[in-house]
XYZ file of N, CA and C in Angstrom:
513
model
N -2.693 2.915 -15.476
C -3.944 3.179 -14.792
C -3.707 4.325 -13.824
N -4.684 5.201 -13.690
C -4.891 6.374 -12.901
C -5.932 6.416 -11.996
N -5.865 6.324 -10.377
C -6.297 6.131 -9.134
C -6.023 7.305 -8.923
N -6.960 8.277 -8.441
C -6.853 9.578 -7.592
C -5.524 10.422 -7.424
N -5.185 10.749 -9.211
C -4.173 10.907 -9.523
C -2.982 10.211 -9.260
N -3.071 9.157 -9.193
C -1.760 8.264 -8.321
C -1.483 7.276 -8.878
N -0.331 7.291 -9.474
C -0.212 6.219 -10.782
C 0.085 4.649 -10.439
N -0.574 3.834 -10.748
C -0.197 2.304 -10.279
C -0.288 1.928 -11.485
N 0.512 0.306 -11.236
C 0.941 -0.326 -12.341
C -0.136 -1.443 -12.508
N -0.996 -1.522 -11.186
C -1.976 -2.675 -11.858
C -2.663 -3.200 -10.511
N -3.783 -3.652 -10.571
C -4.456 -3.946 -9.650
C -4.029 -5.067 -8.698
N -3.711 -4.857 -7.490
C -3.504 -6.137 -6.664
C -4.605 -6.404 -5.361
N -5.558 -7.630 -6.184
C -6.817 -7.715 -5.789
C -6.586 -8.719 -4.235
N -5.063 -9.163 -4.430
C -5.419 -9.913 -2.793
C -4.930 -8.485 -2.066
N -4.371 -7.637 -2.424
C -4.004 -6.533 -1.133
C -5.490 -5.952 -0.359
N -6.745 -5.961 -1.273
C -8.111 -5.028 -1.166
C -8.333 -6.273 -0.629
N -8.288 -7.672 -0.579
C -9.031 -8.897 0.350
C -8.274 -8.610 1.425
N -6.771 -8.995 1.548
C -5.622 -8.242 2.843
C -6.860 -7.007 3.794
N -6.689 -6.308 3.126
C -7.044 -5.081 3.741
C -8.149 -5.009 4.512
N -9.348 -5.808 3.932
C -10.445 -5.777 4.457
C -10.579 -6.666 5.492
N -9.583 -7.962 5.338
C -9.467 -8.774 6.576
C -9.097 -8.185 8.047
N -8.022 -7.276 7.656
C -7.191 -6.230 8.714
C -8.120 -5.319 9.497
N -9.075 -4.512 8.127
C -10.290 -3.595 8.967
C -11.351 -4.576 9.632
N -11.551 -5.755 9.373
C -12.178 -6.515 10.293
C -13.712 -6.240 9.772
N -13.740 -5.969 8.347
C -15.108 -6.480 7.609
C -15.851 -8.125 7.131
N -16.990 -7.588 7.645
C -17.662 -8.399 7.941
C -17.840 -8.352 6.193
N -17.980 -9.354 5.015
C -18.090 -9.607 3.726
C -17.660 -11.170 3.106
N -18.755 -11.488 1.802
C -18.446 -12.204 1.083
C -17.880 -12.074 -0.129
N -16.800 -12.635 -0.629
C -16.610 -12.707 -1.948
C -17.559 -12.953 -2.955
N -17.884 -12.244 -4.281
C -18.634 -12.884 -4.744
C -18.065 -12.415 -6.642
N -18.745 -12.713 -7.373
C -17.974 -12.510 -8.597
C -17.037 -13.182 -8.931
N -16.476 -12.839 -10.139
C -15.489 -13.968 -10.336
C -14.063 -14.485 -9.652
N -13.938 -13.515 -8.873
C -12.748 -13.924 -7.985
C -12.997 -15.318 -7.303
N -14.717 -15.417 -6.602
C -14.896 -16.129 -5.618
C -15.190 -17.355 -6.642
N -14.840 -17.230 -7.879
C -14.954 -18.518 -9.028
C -13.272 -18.785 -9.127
N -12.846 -17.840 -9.390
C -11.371 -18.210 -9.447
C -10.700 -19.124 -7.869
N -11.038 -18.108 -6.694
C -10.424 -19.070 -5.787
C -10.866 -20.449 -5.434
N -11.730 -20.657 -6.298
C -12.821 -21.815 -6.253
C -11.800 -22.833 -7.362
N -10.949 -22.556 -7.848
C -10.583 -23.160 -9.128
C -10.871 -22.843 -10.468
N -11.591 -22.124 -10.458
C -12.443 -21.553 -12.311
C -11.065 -21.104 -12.769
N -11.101 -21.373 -14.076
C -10.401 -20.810 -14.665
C -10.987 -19.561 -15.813
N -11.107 -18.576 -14.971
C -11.453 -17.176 -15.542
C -11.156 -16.376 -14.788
N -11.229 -15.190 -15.592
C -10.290 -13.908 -15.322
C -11.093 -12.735 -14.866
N -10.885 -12.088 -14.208
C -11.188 -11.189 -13.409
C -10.163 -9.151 -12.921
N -10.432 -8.740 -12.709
C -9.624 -7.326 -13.059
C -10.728 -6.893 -11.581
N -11.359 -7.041 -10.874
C -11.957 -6.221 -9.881
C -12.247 -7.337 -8.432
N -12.576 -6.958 -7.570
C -13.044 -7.693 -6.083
C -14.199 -7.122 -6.309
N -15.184 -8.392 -5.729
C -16.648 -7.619 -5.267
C -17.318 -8.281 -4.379
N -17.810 -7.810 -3.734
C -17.860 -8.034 -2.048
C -19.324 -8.227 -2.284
N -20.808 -8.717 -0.886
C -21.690 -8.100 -0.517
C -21.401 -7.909 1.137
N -21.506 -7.101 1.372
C -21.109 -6.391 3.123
C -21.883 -6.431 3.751
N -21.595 -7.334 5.048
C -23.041 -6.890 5.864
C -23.052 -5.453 6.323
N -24.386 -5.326 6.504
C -24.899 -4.056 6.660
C -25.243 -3.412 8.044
N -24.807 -4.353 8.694
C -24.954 -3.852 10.214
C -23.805 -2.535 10.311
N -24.272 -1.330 11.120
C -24.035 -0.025 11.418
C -22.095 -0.227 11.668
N -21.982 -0.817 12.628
C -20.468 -1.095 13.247
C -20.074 -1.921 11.808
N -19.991 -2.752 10.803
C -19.438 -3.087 9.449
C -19.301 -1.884 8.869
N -20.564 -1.027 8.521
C -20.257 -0.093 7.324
C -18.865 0.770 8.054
N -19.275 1.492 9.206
C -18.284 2.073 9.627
C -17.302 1.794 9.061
N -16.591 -0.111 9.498
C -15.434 -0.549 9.224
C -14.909 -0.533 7.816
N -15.626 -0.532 6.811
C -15.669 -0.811 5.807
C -15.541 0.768 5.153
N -16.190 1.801 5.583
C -15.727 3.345 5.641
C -14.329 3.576 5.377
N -13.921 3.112 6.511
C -12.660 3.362 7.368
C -11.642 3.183 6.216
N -11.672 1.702 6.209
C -11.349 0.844 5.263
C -11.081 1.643 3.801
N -12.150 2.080 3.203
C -12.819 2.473 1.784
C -11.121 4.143 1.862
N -11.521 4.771 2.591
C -10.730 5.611 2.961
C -9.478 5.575 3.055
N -9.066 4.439 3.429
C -7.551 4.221 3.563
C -6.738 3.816 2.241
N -7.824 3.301 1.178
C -6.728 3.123 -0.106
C -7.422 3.941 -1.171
N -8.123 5.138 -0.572
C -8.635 6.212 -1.596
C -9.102 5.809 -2.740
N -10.356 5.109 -1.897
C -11.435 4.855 -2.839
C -12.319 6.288 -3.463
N -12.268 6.148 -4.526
C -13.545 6.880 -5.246
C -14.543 6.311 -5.933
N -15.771 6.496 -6.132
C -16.304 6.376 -7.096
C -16.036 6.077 -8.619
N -16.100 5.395 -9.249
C -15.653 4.915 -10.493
C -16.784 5.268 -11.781
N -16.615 6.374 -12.522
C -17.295 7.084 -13.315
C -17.387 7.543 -14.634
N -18.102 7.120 -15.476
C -17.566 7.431 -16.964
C -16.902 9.082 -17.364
N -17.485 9.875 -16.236
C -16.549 11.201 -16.558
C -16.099 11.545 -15.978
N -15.155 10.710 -14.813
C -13.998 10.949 -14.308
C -14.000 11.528 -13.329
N -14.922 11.827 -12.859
C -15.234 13.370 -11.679
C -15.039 12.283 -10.424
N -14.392 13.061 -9.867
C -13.585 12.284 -8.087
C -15.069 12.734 -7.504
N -15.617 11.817 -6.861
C -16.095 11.769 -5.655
C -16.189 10.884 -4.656
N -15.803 11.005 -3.420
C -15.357 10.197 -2.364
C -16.456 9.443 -1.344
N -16.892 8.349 -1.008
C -17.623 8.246 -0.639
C -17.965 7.910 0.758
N -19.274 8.486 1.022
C -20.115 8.854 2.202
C -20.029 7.940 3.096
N -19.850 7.744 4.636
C -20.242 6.317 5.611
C -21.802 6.035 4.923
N -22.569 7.135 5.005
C -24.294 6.701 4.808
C -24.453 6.330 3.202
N -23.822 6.347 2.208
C -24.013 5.742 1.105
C -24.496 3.989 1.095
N -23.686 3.599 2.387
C -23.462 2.212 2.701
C -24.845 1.763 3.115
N -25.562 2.704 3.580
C -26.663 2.093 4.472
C -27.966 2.133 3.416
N -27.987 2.039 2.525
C -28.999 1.436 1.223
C -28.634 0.648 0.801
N -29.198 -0.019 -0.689
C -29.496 -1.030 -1.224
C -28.859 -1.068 -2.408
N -27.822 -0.221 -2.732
C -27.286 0.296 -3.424
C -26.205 -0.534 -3.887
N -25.515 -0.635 -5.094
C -23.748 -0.762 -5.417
C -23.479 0.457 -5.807
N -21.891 0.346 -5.452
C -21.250 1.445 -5.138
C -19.216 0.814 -5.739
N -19.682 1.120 -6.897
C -18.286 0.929 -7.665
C -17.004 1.632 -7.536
N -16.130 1.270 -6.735
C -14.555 1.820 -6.840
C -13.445 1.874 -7.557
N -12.841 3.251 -7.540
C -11.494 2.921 -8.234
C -10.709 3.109 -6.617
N -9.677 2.241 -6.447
C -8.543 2.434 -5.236
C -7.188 2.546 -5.790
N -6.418 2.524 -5.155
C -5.131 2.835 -5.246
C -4.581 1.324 -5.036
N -5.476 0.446 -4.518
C -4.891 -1.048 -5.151
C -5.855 -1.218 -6.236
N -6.333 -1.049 -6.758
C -7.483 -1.172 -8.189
C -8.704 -1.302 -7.438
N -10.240 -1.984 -8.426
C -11.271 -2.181 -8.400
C -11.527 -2.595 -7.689
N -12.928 -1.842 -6.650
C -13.562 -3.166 -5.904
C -15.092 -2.311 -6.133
N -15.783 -3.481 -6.106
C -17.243 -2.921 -6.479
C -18.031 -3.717 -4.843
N -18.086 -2.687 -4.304
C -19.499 -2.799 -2.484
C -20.688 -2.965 -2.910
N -21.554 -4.108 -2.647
C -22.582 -4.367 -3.181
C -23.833 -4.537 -1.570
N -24.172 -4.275 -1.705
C -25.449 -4.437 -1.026
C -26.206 -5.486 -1.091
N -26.388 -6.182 -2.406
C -27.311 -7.730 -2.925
C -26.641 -7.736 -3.890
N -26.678 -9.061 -4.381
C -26.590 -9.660 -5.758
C -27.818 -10.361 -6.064
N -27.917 -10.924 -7.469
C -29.052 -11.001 -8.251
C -30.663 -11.896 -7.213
N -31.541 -11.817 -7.057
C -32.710 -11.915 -6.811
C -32.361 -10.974 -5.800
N -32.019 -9.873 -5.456
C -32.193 -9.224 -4.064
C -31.387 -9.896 -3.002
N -30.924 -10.694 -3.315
C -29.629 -11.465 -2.012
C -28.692 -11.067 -1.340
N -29.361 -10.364 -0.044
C -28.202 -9.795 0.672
C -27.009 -10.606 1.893
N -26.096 -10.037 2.090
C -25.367 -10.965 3.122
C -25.997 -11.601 3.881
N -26.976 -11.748 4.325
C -27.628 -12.625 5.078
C -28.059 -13.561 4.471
N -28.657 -13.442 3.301
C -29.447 -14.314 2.518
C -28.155 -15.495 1.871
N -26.909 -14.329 1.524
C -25.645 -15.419 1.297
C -24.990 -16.388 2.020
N -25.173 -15.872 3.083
C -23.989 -16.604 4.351
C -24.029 -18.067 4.153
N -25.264 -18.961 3.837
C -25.329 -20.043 4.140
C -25.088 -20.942 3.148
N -24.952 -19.837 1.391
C -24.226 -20.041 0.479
C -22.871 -20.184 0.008
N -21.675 -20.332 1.301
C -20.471 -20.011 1.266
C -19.898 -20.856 1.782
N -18.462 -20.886 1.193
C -17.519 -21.673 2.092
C -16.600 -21.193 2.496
N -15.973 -21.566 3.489
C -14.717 -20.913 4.036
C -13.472 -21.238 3.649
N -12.667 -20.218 2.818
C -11.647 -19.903 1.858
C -10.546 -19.788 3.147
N -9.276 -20.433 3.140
C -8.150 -19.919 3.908
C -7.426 -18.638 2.591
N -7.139 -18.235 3.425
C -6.057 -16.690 2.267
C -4.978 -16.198 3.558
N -4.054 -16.042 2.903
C -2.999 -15.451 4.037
C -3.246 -15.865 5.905
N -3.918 -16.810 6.419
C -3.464 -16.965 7.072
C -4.985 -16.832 7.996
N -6.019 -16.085 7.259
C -7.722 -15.924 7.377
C -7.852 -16.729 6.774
N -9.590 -17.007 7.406
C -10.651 -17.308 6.435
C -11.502 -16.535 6.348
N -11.987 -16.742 4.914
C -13.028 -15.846 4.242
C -14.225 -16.466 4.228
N -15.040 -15.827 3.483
C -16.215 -16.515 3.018
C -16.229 -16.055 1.929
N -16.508 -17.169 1.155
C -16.585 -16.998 -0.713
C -17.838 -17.663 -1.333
N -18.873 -16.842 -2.079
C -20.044 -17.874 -2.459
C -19.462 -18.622 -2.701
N -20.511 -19.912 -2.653
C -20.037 -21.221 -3.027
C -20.330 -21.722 -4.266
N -19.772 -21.852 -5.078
C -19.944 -22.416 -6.860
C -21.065 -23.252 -7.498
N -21.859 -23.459 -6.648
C -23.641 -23.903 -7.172
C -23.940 -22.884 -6.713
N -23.772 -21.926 -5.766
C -24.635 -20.560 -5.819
C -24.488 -19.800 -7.272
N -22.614 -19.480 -7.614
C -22.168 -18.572 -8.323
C -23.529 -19.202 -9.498
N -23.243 -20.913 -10.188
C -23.563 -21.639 -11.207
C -25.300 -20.883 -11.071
N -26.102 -21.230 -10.217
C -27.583 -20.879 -10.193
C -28.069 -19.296 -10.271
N -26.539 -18.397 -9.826
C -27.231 -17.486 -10.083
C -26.641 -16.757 -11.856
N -25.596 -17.358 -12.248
C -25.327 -17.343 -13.817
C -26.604 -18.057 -14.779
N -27.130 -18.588 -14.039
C -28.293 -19.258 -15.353
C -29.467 -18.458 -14.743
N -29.396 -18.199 -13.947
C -30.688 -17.203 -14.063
C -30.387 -15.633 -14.404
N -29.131 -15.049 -14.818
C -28.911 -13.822 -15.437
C -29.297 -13.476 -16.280
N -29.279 -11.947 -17.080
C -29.686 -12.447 -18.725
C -28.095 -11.468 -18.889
N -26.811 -11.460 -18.754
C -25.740 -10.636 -19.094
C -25.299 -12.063 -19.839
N -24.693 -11.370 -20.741
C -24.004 -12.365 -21.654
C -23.047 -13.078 -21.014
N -22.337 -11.872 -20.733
C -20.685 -12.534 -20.172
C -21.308 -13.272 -18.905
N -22.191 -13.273 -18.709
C -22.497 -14.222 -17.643
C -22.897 -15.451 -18.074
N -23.377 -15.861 -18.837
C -23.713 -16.988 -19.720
C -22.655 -17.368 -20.466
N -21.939 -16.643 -20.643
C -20.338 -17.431 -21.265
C -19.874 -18.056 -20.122
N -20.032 -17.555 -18.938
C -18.588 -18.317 -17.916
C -19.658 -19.379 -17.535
N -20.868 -19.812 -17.680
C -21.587 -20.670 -16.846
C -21.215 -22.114 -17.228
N -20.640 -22.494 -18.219
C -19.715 -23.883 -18.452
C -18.750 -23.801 -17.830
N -17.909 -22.993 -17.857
C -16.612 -23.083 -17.122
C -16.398 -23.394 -15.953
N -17.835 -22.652 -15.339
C -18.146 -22.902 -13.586
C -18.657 -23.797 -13.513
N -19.610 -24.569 -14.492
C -20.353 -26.261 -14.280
C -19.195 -26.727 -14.579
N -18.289 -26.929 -15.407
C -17.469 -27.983 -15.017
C -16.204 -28.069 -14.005
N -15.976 -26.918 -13.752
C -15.309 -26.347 -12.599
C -16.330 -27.183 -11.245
N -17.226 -26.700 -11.484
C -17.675 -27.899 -10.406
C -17.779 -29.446 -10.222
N -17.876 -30.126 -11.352
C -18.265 -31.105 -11.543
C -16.711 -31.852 -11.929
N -15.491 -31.666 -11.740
C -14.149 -31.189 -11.342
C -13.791 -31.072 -9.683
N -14.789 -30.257 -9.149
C -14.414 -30.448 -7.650
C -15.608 -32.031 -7.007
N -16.290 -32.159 -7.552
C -17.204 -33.246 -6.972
C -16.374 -34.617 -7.567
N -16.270 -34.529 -8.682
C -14.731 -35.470 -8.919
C -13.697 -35.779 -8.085
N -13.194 -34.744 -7.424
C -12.345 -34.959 -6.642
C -12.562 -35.647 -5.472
N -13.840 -34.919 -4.927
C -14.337 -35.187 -3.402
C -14.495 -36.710 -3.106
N -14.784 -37.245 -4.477
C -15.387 -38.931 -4.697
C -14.016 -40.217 -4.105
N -12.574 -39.248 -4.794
C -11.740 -39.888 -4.419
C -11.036 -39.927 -3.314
């Protein structure tokens, strides 16, 4: 794999969670990571965040974006680096880094922005933080209301992935 000419051997998706804990971004996990640390058993190759959008986050998250030479991620390859004010729309904004993929999202599906998530989450320990990671009847409700395939493939995996953790809770 090729990152801003800079050859890596492979994406290391807790270094881009690391990192963002360190810049002191305000974000949820969401995508399949936040299924995997949930227990899912599925696979994943990128981080994807929704960021809050307050002025002092994007900054951080700038800062951040900058430090592991993020670009834009593009079918024709063309480097372009991105803007603090890109952040402040409604936009996703797909990366290649120099620790691999992370895709900055603004909302996920019905228009759901970090605010609208927060109360959808649970708090993940990781290195020593906690995170916030949707919570797996969010991920589950918003997979059945998708129309992406691969999203409808993992939506068993995550119902019983849940119904697996409510199992547990009983005992």
């Amino acid at each position: 794999m090729h990152t801003n000419g800079k050859k890596t051997t492979g994406a290391d998706l807790s270094a881009i969670i690391e990192g963002l804990i360190r810049a002191d971004v305000k974000f949820i996990l969401v995508g399949g990571l936040a299924a995997v640390v949930q227990g899912a058993p599925v696979t994943t190759m990128d981080v994807d965040i929704v960021h809050n959008r307050s002025s002092g986050n994007i900054s951080k998250l700038f800062t951040f974006l900058r430090s592991i030479d993020a670009t834009y991620r593009r079918l024709d390859k063309k480097i372009i680096e991105p803007k603090e004010e890109d952040f402040l729309g409604m936009g996703h904004a797909l990366f290649s880094t120099r620790l691999g993929p992370l895709d900055v999202l603004a909302f996920i599906e019905e228009g759901k922005t970090y605010d609208d998530l927060f109360k959808h989450t649970v708090a993940i320990e990781f290195r020593g933080h906690t995170i916030r990671v949707l919570d797996i009847k969010m991920l589950i409700e918003l997979k059945r209301a998708s129309k992406d395939a691969k999203d409808k493939q993992r939506l068993s995996v995550l119902e019983e992935t849940l119904r697996q953790l409510e199992e547990e809770e009983t005992y």
